[in-house]
Amino acid sequence: MTISRRIFLRNSAAGGVALAAPSLIANVARAADGPIKLGSLHDLSGPLAATGEPMVYATQLAVKEINESGGLLGREVEMINYDTQSNIQLYSQFAQQLAVRDKVDVVHGGITSASREAIRPIFNRFRTMYFYNTLYEGGVCDRNTFNFGTTPAQTVEKLVPYAMNLWGKKVYIIAADYNYGQITAKWMRKYVEDNGGEVLSTDFFPLDVTNFGPSISRIQAAKPDMLLSAMVGGNHTAFYRQWAAAGLKDEIPIASTTFGLVNEPATLEAAESKGVLGSYGYFEELQTPASKAFVDAIKAEHGDKTPYINEPAAATYEAVHMWAKGVALAGTADRMPVIEALETGLSFEGPSGNVLIDPITHHVTRNAFLAEVKDKAWNVLETFPSQQPLDTAAVCDLKANPNDTTHYEIDI
C-alpha cells in the first residue's frame, strides 16, 4: 500500500457571489465587537436531510449552551445556517455568502466528501476557519480545516475483521460513486486483504440511483460470504429493501460504514435491517451520562420529530464546543490565534467520550464503537477507546508543512 497525493482545486462562483481578488482576501474583516458569527452549512432537505437535520440541532444546542454560559469573550455567538438541499452548487454559493457577505468567524458544515471538497478551497481563499464533522475516507491535510469525524483507521479497521470472523473471507463491496465511496472501498480492500480475505468485486453507484436489480443479480452470482457497504443517502436505502425482497438478506449478511446515517434502522422494516453491522464514533443508544444528557437535550427541544442522533451530530456538537475552547484560550475569535490555540492539543469530554485534537494532522483521537441492528435500533457490541486517525498521520504533518492543503488518498 502507498499513499498518493490529490489536490482538489474546485471553486464555484454560483449564485452571483463574486470571488474577491487574492490581494483582498486577507482584508475580509470580522467585526471586533458585536456577536461572534458561526456559519452552518448542512442539508435540511434532499436525500441527505436525515443526516443534516440532527447536525443542525447539535450545532444549535452547542451555541445555546455557550451563550447561556456567558458567551465567548463577553460576546454572544450567532449561528447563521443555510440549507444546502443536498446540492453541491448551493454548497459553493452559500460558502461564499458566509465568508464574504456574512463575514463569519468559523464554519461548521459539509456532509459528503464532495461537499467538503467544494467548499474547503473557498474557505482557504477567504481565510475562514472550517470544521468538517462527518465521518469520512481520511486524508485531508489542511491547517485551516479541523476534521472531527471518524476515519477508516478508527472504524473500518474494526468492522472488517469482526465481520469476516463471523461470516467468512469472500467479500463483495458496494459503495457510493464519489470520493468517499471510492476511497473507502480501497480501505475496505486493504483491511480485507490484511485479514486474509478476498474482494470478489466492487460496484459503485451514483447518489441518485434507486434501482439495484442488476447489481443484486451480479452479487448473487458471485456468491460472497458477506457484503461491505459504503452506500450513501436516502436513495441508496432502496438497496437494502431490494436486497431483502430478493431473499438474500439472510443468505449474504451486510456490514456497513454508512448504514444508519439516514436512519435506516427506523425507516426500514425490522426484518430488512436486522443483523447489519456498523462501526461509528457515536451511537444514540450509548448509555453514558454525557450521551444521555446530549440526546435528552435535543429531544426536549425538538420532540417526537427528532431524527436519529448520529455520529455526525455528536461530532458537530463536540467540534463547536472545542472551537469555543480555542476562542477562549486565544482571547480572540480571529482565525490564526484560534488555530494556534487548538493546536496546543485541546480536549473535550462530549457525548462520545473524550475527544482530543492532534495538532499535527488536525484530526481527533476519539472512541469508536461497533454495533449490530436489532429491533430497529443499534445494539452496541464493543467499545474501542481513544482511537487515533493513523491513516492521515502517515502523510500529514502540518507542523512541518503548514501550507499543505492536500487530500491524500490510499493507493491500493
Coordinates of C-alpha atoms in Angstrom, one line a residue, residues 60-277:
Q60 CA -27.9 24.9 17.9
L61 CA -27.6 23.1 21.2
A62 CA -23.9 23.8 21.5
V63 CA -24.4 27.5 20.6
K64 CA -27.2 27.7 23.1
E65 CA -25.1 26.2 25.9
I66 CA -22.2 28.5 25.1
N67 CA -24.4 31.6 25.2
E68 CA -26.2 30.5 28.4
S69 CA -22.8 30.2 30.0
G70 CA -22.0 33.8 29.2
G71 CA -21.0 33.6 25.5
L72 CA -17.4 33.9 24.3
L73 CA -15.2 36.8 25.4
G74 CA -18.2 38.6 26.6
R75 CA -19.9 38.3 23.2
E76 CA -22.9 36.3 22.1
V77 CA -22.4 33.6 19.5
E78 CA -24.7 34.0 16.5
M79 CA -25.4 31.0 14.3
I80 CA -26.1 31.6 10.6
N81 CA -27.5 28.4 8.9
Y82 CA -28.1 27.7 5.3
D83 CA -29.9 24.6 3.9
T84 CA -27.7 23.3 1.2
Q85 CA -30.5 21.0 0.0
S86 CA -28.1 18.1 -0.9
N87 CA -26.9 20.3 -3.8
I88 CA -23.2 20.9 -4.4
Q89 CA -23.8 24.1 -6.3
L90 CA -25.6 25.5 -3.2
Y91 CA -22.7 24.5 -1.0
S92 CA -20.4 26.6 -3.1
Q93 CA -22.9 29.5 -3.2
F94 CA -23.6 29.6 0.5
A95 CA -19.9 29.1 1.4
Q96 CA -19.1 32.3 -0.4
Q97 CA -22.0 34.1 1.2
L98 CA -20.9 33.1 4.7
A99 CA -17.3 34.2 4.0
V100 CA -17.9 37.4 2.0
R101 CA -21.4 38.7 3.0
D102 CA -21.9 37.3 6.5
K103 CA -18.2 37.5 7.4
V104 CA -18.5 34.6 9.8
D105 CA -15.6 33.7 12.1
V106 CA -15.9 30.0 11.6
V107 CA -18.0 27.5 9.6
H108 CA -19.1 24.0 10.6
G109 CA -20.5 22.2 7.7
G110 CA -20.5 19.7 4.9
I111 CA -21.8 16.1 4.8
T112 CA -20.5 14.3 1.8
S113 CA -16.8 14.5 0.9
A114 CA -17.8 16.0 -2.4
S115 CA -19.4 18.9 -0.5
R116 CA -16.3 19.3 1.7
E117 CA -14.0 19.5 -1.3
A118 CA -16.3 22.0 -3.0
I119 CA -16.2 24.4 0.0
R120 CA -12.8 23.8 1.6
P121 CA -10.9 25.8 -1.1
I122 CA -13.4 28.7 -0.7
F123 CA -12.7 28.9 3.0
N124 CA -9.0 28.7 2.4
R125 CA -9.2 31.5 -0.2
F126 CA -11.2 33.8 2.2
R127 CA -9.3 32.9 5.3
T128 CA -12.4 31.5 7.0
M129 CA -11.8 28.8 9.6
Y130 CA -13.5 25.5 8.8
F131 CA -14.7 22.4 10.7
Y132 CA -15.7 19.2 8.9
N133 CA -17.5 17.0 11.3
T134 CA -18.7 14.0 9.3
L135 CA -17.0 10.6 9.2
Y136 CA -15.1 10.3 6.0
E137 CA -12.4 8.5 4.0
G138 CA -9.5 10.3 5.7
G139 CA -6.6 12.1 4.2
V140 CA -7.4 15.8 4.4
C141 CA -4.3 17.8 5.4
D142 CA -5.1 21.5 5.7
R143 CA -4.2 23.8 8.6
N144 CA -7.4 25.8 8.0
T145 CA -9.6 22.7 8.4
F146 CA -10.3 20.6 11.5
N147 CA -11.8 17.1 10.9
F148 CA -13.9 15.8 13.8
G149 CA -15.5 12.7 12.2
T150 CA -14.0 9.2 12.3
T151 CA -11.6 7.9 9.6
P152 CA -11.2 4.3 8.3
A153 CA -8.3 3.7 10.8
Q154 CA -10.8 4.3 13.6
T155 CA -13.8 2.3 12.4
V156 CA -13.4 0.3 9.2
E157 CA -10.3 -1.3 10.6
K158 CA -12.5 -2.7 13.5
L159 CA -15.6 -3.5 11.4
V160 CA -13.9 -5.6 8.6
P161 CA -12.1 -8.3 10.7
Y162 CA -15.1 -8.6 13.1
A163 CA -17.5 -9.3 10.2
M164 CA -15.1 -11.6 8.4
N165 CA -14.6 -13.7 11.6
L166 CA -18.4 -14.0 11.8
W167 CA -19.2 -14.7 8.1
G168 CA -16.2 -15.6 6.0
K169 CA -13.4 -14.3 3.8
K170 CA -15.0 -13.8 0.5
V171 CA -16.2 -10.1 0.3
Y172 CA -18.2 -8.1 -2.2
I173 CA -18.1 -4.3 -1.9
I174 CA -20.8 -1.8 -2.8
A175 CA -20.2 1.9 -2.5
A176 CA -21.4 5.4 -3.5
D177 CA -19.7 6.7 -6.7
Y178 CA -17.8 9.7 -5.4
N179 CA -14.6 10.3 -3.5
Y180 CA -16.0 9.0 -0.2
G181 CA -17.2 5.7 -1.6
Q182 CA -14.3 5.2 -4.0
I183 CA -11.6 5.8 -1.4
T184 CA -13.4 4.0 1.4
A185 CA -13.7 1.0 -0.9
K186 CA -9.9 1.0 -1.1
W187 CA -9.6 1.0 2.7
M188 CA -12.1 -1.9 2.8
R189 CA -10.0 -3.8 0.3
K190 CA -6.8 -3.2 2.4
Y191 CA -8.4 -4.4 5.6
V192 CA -10.0 -7.4 3.9
E193 CA -6.6 -8.5 2.5
D194 CA -4.8 -7.7 5.7
N195 CA -7.1 -10.2 7.4
G196 CA -6.6 -12.9 4.8
G197 CA -9.7 -12.3 2.8
E198 CA -10.5 -11.7 -0.9
V199 CA -12.6 -9.0 -2.5
L200 CA -14.5 -10.6 -5.3
S201 CA -15.7 -7.4 -6.9
T202 CA -16.7 -3.8 -6.2
D203 CA -19.7 -1.9 -7.6
F204 CA -20.1 1.9 -7.4
F205 CA -23.5 3.8 -7.6
P206 CA -24.2 7.5 -8.2
L207 CA -26.2 9.1 -5.4
D208 CA -29.4 9.3 -7.5
V209 CA -29.6 5.6 -8.3
T210 CA -32.6 3.7 -6.8
N211 CA -32.7 0.5 -9.0
F212 CA -30.2 -2.1 -7.8
G213 CA -31.7 -5.2 -9.6
P214 CA -28.7 -5.8 -12.0
S215 CA -26.2 -5.4 -9.2
I216 CA -28.1 -7.7 -6.9
S217 CA -28.0 -10.3 -9.6
R218 CA -24.2 -9.9 -10.0
I219 CA -23.7 -10.2 -6.3
Q220 CA -25.8 -13.3 -6.1
A221 CA -23.9 -14.9 -8.9
A222 CA -20.5 -14.1 -7.2
K223 CA -21.5 -16.0 -4.1
P224 CA -19.7 -13.9 -1.5
D225 CA -19.7 -14.7 2.2
M226 CA -20.7 -11.1 3.0
L227 CA -21.3 -7.6 1.7
L228 CA -19.4 -4.5 2.7
S229 CA -21.5 -1.4 2.0
A230 CA -20.5 2.3 1.8
M231 CA -23.8 3.4 0.3
V232 CA -24.8 7.0 1.0
G233 CA -28.1 8.9 1.3
G234 CA -31.8 8.3 1.1
N235 CA -31.9 7.0 -2.4
H236 CA -29.4 4.2 -1.6
T237 CA -31.6 3.0 1.2
A238 CA -33.6 1.3 -1.6
F239 CA -30.8 -1.2 -2.0
Y240 CA -31.5 -2.8 1.4
R241 CA -35.2 -3.1 0.6
Q242 CA -34.5 -4.7 -2.7
W243 CA -31.8 -7.0 -1.2
A244 CA -34.3 -8.3 1.4
A245 CA -37.1 -8.6 -1.3
A246 CA -34.7 -10.8 -3.3
G247 CA -34.5 -13.2 -0.4
L248 CA -30.7 -12.6 0.1
K249 CA -30.8 -10.8 3.5
D250 CA -30.2 -14.0 5.5
E251 CA -28.1 -15.7 2.8
I252 CA -25.4 -12.9 2.5
P253 CA -25.1 -10.6 5.5
I254 CA -24.1 -7.0 5.4
A255 CA -21.6 -4.8 7.3
S256 CA -21.6 -1.1 6.5
T257 CA -19.6 2.1 7.2
T258 CA -22.7 4.2 6.4
F259 CA -25.8 2.3 7.4
G260 CA -27.8 4.4 9.8
L261 CA -26.7 7.9 8.7
V262 CA -30.1 8.5 7.1
N263 CA -31.8 6.5 9.9
E264 CA -32.2 3.2 8.0
P265 CA -32.9 1.1 11.1
A266 CA -36.0 3.1 11.8
T267 CA -37.2 3.6 8.2
L268 CA -36.7 0.0 7.0
E269 CA -38.7 -2.9 8.3
A270 CA -37.2 -4.7 11.2
A271 CA -36.5 -7.8 9.1
E272 CA -34.7 -5.7 6.4
S273 CA -32.2 -4.2 8.8
K274 CA -31.8 -7.0 11.4
G275 CA -28.2 -8.1 11.8
V276 CA -26.5 -5.3 9.9
L277 CA -23.2 -4.4 11.5

